[in-house]
PDB file of C-alpha atoms in Angstrom:
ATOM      1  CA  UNK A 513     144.205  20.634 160.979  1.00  0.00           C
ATOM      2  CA  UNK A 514     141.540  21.042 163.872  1.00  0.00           C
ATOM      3  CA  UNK A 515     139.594  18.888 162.769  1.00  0.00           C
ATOM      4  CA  UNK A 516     141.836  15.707 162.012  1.00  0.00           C
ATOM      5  CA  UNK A 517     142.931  16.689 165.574  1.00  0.00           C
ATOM      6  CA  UNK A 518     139.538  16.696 166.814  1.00  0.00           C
ATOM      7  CA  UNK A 519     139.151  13.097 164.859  1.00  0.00           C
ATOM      8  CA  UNK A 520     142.311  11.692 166.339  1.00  0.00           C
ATOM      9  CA  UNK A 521     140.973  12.846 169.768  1.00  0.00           C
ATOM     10  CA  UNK A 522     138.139  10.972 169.217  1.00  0.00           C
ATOM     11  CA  UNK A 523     139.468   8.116 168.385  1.00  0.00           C
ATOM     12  CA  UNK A 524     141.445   7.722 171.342  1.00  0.00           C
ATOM     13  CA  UNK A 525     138.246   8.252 173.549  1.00  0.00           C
ATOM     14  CA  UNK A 526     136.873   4.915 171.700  1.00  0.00           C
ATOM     15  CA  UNK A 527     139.869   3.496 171.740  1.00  0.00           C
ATOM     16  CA  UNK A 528     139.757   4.118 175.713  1.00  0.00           C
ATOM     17  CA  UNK A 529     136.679   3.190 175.708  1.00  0.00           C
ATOM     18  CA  UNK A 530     137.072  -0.127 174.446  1.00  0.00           C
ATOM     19  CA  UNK A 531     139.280  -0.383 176.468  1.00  0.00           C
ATOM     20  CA  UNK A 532     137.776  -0.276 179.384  1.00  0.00           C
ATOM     21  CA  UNK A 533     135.237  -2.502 178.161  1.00  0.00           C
ATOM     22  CA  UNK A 534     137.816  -5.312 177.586  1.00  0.00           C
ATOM     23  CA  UNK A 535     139.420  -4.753 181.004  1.00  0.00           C
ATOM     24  CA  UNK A 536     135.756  -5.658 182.452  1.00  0.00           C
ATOM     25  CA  UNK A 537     134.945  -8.506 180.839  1.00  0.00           C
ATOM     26  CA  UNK A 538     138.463  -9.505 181.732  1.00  0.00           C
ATOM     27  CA  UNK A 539     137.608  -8.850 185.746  1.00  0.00           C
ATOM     28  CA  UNK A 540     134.322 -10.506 185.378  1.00  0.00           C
ATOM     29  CA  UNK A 541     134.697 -13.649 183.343  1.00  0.00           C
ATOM     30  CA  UNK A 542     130.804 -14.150 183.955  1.00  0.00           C
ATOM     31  CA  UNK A 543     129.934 -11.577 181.567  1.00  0.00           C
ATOM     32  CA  UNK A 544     132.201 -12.684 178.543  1.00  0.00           C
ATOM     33  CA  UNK A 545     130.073 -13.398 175.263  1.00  0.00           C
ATOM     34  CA  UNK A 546     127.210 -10.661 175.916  1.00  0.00           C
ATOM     35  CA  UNK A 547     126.402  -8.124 173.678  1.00  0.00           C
ATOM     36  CA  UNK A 548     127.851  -4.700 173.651  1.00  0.00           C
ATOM     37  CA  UNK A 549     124.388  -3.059 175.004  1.00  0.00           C
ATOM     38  CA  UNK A 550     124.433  -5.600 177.720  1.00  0.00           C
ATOM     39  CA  UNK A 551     127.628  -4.943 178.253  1.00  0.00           C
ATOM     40  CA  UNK A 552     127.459  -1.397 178.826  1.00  0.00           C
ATOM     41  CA  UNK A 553     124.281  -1.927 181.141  1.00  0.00           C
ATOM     42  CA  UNK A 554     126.275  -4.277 183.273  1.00  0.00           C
ATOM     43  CA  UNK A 555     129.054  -1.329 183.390  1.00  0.00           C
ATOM     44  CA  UNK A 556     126.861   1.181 184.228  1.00  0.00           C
ATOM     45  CA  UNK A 557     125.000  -1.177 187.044  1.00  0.00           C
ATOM     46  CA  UNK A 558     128.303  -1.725 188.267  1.00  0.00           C
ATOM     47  CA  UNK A 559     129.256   1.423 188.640  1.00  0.00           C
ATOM     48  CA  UNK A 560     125.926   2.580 190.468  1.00  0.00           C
ATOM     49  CA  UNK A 561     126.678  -0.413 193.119  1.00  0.00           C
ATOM     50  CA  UNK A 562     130.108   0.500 193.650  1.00  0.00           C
ATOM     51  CA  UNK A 563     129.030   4.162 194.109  1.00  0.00           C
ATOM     52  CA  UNK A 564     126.519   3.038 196.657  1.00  0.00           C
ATOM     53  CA  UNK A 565     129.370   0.755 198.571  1.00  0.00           C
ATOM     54  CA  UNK A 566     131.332   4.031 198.934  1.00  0.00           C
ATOM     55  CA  UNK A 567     128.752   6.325 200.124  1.00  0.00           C
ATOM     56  CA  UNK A 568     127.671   3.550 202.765  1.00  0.00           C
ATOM     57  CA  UNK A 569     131.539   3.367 204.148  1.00  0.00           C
ATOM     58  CA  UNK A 570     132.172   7.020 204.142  1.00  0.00           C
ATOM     59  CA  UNK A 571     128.591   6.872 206.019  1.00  0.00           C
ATOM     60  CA  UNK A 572     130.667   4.930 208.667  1.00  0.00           C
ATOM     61  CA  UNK A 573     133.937   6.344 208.643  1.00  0.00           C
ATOM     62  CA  UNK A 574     132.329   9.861 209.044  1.00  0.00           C
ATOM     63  CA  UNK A 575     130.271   8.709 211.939  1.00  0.00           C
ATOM     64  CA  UNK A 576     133.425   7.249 213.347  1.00  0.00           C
ATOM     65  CA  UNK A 577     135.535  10.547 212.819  1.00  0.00           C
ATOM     66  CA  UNK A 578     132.793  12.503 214.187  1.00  0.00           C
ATOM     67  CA  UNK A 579     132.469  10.222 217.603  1.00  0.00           C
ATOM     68  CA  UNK A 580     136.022  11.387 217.692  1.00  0.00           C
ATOM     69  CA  UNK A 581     135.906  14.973 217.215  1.00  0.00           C
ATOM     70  CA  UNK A 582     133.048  15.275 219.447  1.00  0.00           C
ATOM     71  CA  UNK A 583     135.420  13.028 222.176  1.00  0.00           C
ATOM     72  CA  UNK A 584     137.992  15.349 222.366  1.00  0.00           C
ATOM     73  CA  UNK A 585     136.032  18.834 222.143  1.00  0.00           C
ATOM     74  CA  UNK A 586     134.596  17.581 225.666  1.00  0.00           C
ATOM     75  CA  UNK A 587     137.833  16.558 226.583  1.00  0.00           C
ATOM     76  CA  UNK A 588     139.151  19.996 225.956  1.00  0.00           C
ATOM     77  CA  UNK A 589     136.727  21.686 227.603  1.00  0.00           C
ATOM     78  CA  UNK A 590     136.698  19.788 230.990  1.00  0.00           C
ATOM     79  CA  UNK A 591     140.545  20.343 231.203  1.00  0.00           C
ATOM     80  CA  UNK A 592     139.835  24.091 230.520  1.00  0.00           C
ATOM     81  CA  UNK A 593     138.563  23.846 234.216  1.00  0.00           C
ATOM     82  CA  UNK A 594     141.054  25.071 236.629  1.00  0.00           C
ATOM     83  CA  UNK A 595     141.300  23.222 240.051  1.00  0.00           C
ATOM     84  CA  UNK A 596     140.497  25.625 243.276  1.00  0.00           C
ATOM     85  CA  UNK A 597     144.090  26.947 243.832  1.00  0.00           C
ATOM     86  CA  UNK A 598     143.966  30.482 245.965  1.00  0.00           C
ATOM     87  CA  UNK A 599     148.003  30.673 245.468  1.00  0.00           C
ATOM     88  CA  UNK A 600     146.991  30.680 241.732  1.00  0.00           C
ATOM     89  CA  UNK A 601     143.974  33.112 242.407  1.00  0.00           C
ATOM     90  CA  UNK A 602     141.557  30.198 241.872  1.00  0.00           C
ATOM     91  CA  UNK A 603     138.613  30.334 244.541  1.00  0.00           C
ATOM     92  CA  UNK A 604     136.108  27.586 244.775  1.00  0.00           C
ATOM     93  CA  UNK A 605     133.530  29.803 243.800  1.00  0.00           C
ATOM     94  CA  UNK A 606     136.052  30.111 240.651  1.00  0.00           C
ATOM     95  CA  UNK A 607     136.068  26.180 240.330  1.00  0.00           C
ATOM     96  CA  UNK A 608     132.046  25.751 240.403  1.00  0.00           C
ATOM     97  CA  UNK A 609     131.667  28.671 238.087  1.00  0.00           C
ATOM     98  CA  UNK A 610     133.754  26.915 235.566  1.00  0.00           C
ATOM     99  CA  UNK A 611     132.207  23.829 235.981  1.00  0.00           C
ATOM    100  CA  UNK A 612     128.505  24.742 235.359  1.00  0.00           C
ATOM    101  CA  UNK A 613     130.290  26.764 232.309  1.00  0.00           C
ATOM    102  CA  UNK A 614     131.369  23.134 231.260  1.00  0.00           C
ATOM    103  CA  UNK A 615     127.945  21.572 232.002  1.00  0.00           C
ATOM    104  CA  UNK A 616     126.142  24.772 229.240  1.00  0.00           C
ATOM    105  CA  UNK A 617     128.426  23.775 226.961  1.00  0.00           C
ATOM    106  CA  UNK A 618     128.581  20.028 227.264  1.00  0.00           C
ATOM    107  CA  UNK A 619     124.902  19.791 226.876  1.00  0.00           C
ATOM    108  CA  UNK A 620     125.072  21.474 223.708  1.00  0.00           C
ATOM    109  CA  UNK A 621     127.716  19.572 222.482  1.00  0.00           C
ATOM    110  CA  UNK A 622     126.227  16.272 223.234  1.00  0.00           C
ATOM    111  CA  UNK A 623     122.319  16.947 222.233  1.00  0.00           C
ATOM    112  CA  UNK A 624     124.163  18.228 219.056  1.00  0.00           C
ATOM    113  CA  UNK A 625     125.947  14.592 218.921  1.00  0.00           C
ATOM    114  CA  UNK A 626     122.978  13.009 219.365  1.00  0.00           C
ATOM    115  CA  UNK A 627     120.646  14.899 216.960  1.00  0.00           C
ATOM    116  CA  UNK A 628     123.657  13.979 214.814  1.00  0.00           C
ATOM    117  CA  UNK A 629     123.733  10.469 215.043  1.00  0.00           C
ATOM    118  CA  UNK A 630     119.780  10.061 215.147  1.00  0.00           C
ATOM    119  CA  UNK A 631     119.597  11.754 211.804  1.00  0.00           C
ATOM    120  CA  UNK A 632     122.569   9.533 209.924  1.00  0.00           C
ATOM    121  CA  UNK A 633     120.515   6.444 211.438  1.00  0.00           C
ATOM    122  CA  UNK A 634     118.029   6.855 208.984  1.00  0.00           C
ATOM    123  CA  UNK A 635     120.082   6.036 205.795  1.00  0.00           C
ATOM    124  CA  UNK A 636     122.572   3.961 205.180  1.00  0.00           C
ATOM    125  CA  UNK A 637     124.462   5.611 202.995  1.00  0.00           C
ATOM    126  CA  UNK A 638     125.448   9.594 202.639  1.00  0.00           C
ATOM    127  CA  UNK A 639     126.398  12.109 199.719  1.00  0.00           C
ATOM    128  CA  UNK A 640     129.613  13.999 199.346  1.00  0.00           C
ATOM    129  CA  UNK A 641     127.876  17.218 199.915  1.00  0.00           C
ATOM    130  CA  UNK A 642     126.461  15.840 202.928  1.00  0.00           C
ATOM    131  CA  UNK A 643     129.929  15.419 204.251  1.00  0.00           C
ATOM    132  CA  UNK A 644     130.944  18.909 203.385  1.00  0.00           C
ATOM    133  CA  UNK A 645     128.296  20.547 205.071  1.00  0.00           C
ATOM    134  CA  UNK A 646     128.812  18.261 208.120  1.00  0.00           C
ATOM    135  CA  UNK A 647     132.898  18.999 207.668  1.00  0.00           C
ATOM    136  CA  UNK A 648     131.554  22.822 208.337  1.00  0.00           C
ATOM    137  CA  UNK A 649     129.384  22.427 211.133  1.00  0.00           C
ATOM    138  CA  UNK A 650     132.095  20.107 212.790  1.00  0.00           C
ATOM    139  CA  UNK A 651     134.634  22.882 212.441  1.00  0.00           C
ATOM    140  CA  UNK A 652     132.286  25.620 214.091  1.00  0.00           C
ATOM    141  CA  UNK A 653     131.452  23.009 216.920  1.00  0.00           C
ATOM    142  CA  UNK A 654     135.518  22.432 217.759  1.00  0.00           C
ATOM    143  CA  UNK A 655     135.031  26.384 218.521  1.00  0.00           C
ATOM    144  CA  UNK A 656     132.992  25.566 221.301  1.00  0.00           C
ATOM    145  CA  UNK A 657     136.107  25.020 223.688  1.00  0.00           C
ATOM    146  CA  UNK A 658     137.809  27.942 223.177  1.00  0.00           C
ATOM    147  CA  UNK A 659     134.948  29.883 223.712  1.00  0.00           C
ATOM    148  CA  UNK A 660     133.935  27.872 227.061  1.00  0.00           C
ATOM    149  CA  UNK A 661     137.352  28.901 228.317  1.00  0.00           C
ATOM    150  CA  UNK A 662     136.678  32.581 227.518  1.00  0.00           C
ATOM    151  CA  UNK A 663     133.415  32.712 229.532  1.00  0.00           C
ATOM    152  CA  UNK A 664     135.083  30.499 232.320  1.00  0.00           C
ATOM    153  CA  UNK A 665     137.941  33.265 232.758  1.00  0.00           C
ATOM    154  CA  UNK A 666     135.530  36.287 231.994  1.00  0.00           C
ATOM    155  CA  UNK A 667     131.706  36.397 231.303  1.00  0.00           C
ATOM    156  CA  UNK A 668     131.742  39.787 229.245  1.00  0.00           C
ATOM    157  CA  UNK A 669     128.902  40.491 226.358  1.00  0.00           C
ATOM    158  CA  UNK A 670     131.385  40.172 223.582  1.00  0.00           C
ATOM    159  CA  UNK A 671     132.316  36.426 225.003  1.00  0.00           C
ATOM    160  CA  UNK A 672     128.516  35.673 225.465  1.00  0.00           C
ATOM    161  CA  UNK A 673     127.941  37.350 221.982  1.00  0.00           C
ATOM    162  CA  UNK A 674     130.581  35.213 220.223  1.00  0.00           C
ATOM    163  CA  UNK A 675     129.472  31.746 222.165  1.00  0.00           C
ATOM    164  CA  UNK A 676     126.013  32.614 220.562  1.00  0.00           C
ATOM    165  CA  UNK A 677     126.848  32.869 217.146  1.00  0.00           C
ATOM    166  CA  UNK A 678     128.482  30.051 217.244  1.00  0.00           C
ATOM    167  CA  UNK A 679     126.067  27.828 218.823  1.00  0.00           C
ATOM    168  CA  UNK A 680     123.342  29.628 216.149  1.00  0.00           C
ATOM    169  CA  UNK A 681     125.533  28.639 213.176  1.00  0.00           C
ATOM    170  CA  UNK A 682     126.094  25.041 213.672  1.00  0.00           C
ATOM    171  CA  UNK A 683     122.176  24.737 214.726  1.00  0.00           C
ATOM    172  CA  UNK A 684     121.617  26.244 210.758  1.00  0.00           C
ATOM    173  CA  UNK A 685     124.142  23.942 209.641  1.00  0.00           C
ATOM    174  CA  UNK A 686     122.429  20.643 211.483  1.00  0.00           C
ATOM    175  CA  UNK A 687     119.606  21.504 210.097  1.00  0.00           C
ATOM    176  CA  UNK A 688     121.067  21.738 206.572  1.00  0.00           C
ATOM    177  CA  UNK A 689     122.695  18.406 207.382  1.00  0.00           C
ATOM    178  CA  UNK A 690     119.388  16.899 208.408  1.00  0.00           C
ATOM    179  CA  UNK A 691     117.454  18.292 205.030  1.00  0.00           C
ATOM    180  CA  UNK A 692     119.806  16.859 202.921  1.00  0.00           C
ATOM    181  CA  UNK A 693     119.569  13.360 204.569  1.00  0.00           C
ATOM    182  CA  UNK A 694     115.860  13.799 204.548  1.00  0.00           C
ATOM    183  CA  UNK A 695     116.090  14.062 200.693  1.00  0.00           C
ATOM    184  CA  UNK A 696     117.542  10.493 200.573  1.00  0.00           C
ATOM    185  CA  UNK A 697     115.947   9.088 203.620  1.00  0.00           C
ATOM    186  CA  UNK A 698     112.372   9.806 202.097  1.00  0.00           C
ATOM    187  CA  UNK A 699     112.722   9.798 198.602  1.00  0.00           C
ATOM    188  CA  UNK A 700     110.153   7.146 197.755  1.00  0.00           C
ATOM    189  CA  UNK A 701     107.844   8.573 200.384  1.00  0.00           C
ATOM    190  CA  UNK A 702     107.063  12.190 198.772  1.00  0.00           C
ATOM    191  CA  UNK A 703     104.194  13.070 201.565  1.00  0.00           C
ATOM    192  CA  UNK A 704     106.271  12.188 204.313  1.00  0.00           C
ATOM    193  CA  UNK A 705     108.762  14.027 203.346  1.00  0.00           C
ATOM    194  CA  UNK A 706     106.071  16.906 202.638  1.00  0.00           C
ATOM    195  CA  UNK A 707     105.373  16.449 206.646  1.00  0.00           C
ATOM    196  CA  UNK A 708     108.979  16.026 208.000  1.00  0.00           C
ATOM    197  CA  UNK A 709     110.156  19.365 206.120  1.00  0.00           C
ATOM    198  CA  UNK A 710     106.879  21.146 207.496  1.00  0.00           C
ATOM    199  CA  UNK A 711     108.183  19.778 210.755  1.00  0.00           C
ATOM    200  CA  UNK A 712     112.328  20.655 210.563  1.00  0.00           C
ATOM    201  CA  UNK A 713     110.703  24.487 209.110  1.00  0.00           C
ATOM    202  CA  UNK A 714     108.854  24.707 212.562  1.00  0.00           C
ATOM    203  CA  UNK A 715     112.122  23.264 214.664  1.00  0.00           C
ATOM    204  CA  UNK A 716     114.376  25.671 212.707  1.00  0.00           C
ATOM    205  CA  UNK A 717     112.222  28.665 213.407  1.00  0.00           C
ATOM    206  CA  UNK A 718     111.845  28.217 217.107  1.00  0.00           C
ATOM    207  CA  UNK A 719     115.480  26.778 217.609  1.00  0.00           C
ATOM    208  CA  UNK A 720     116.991  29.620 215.744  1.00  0.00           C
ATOM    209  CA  UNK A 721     114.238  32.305 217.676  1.00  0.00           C
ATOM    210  CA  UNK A 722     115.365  31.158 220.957  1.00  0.00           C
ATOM    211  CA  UNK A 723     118.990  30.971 220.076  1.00  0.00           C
ATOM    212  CA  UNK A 724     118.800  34.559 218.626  1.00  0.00           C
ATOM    213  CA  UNK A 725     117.286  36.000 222.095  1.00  0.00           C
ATOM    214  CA  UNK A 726     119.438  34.044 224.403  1.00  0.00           C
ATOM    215  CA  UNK A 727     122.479  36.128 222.442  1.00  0.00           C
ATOM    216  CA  UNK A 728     121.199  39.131 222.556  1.00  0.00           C
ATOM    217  CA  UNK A 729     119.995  39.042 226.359  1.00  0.00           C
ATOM    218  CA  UNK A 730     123.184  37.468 227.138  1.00  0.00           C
ATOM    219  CA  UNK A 731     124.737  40.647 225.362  1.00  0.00           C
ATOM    220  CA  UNK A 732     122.797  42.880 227.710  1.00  0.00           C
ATOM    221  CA  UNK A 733     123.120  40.684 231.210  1.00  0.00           C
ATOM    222  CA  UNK A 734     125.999  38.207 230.135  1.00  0.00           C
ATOM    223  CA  UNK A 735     126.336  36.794 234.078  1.00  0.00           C
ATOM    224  CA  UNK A 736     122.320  36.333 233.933  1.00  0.00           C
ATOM    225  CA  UNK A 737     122.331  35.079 229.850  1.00  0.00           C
ATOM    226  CA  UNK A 738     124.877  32.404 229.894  1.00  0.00           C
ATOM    227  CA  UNK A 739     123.188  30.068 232.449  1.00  0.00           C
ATOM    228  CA  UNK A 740     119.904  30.036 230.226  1.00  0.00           C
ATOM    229  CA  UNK A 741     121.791  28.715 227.408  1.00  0.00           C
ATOM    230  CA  UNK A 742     120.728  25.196 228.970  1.00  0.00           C
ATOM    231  CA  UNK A 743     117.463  26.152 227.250  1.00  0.00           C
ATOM    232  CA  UNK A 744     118.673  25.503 223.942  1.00  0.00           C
ATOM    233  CA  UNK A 745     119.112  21.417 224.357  1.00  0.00           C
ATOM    234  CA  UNK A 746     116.575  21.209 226.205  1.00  0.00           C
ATOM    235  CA  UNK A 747     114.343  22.477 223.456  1.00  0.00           C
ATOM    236  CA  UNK A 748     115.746  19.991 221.298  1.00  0.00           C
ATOM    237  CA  UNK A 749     115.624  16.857 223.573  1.00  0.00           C
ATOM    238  CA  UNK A 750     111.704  18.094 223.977  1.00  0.00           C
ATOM    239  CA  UNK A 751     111.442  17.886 220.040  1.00  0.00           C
ATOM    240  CA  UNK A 752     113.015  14.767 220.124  1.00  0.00           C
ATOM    241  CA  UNK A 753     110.187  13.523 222.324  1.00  0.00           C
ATOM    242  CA  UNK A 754     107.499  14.931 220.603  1.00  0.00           C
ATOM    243  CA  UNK A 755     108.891  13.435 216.889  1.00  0.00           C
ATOM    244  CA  UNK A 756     109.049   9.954 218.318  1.00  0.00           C
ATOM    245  CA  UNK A 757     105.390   8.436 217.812  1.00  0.00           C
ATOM    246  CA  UNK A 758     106.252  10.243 214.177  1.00  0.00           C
ATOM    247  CA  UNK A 759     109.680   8.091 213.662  1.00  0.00           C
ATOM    248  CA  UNK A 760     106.922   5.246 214.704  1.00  0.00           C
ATOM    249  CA  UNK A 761     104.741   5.758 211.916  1.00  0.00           C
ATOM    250  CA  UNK A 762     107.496   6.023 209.376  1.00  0.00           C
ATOM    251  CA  UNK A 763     108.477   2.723 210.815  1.00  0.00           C
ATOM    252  CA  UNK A 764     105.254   1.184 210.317  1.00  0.00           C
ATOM    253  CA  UNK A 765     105.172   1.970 206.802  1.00  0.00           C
ATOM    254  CA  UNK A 766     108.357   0.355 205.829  1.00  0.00           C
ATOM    255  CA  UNK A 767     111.165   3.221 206.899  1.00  0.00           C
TER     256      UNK A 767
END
């Protein structure tokens, strides 16, 4: 009984198959009269070109979405700044606090953009579990308002504590992000790829150092720690610099 059930199952996968086949040839006149081998190659080719075309528009679409996301976190955050209103119990002093608040946090935001869009230049197309990571990172980045309004309304360790975790897990997950597009961006270039991930180990490490001690001395003098968060873009916009003659010479040879 299994096993004429196991034959019958079969059968319908050929049957399927064949199916399938038919339904090709049909769509693509061109290829009526090969043989069933060439057949199948042309399927398979197919298939790996219309896989391809997919990854390359969710490539766009992504970068679109994320140009969005990014939009409206800043958004957020500069209406999070309340206008000097002493009725309200909103001093100037209240109003510029806020605002350099907004400037921390907008800088991180938008080197984080940037970084973002400089890495998804390099390819043209992007895997799914590229996407998920970056789905991650974008959902610990639309924290960043929230938290900006907590330190604009009270600069306490815990605020400064939570800002800093947050900042220090979607720096991880970039990173992650930018590995995984280094995998495709440099796959036929093995000892460039060698160099960049000796490169992203050395960024990581001193991104992730500095990010750790800004949290922790912002824990200890939170009115003191949250103004050097600036730090932390501005050590990526001076990696940035110092990895452009590299992009050059991955240019030359043919990236």
């Amino acid at each position: 009984m299994r096993k004429n059930h196991e034959k019958s199952r079969a059968k319908m996968f050929d049957d399927l198959r064949a199916d399938i086949k038919t339904e090709f040839v049909d769509n693509n006149p061109e290829f009526a009269g090969k043989s069933e081998e060439e057949i199948h190659k042309l399927m398979t080719q197919h298939g790996e070109e219309q896989e391809i075309a997919r990854r390359r528009r969710l490539k766009e679409h992504w970068e679109m979405f994320t140009d969005a996301v990014v939009a409206i976190i800043i958004t957020i955050m500069l209406l999070e700044i309340p206008v000097p209103n002493l009725a309200e119990g909103h001093s100037y002093h209240d109003f510029v606090s806020a605002v350099v608040v907004f400037l921390i946090s907008f800088f991180i935001v938008a080197d984080l953009w940037f970084d973002h869009h400089r890495l998804f230049d390099g390819v043209r197309e992007v895997s799914d579990k590229i996407i998920v990571i970056d789905f991650v990172q974008l959902g610990a980045l639309a924290m960043i308002p929230l938290l900006t309004k907590w330190i604009m309304v009270d600069i306490t360790s815990f605020a400064m504590l939570n800002f800093g975790l947050t900042v220090l897990i979607v720096r991880i997950l970039q990173v992650e992000v930018g590995y995984e597009v280094g995998k495709i961006q440099y796959q036929k270039t093995p000892a460039i790829w060698r160099l960049q991930r000796e490169m992203a180990r050395v960024r990581l490490s001193s991104t992730l150092f500095a990010n750790a001690f800004l949290t922790i001395f912002a824990w200890f003098q939170p009115q003191i720690g949250h103004w050097l968060f600036i730090v932390i873009p501005l050590m990526s916009f001076t990696f940035g610099v110092l990895e452009k003659p590299k992009r050059s010479l991955d240019n030359g040879m043919g990236k």
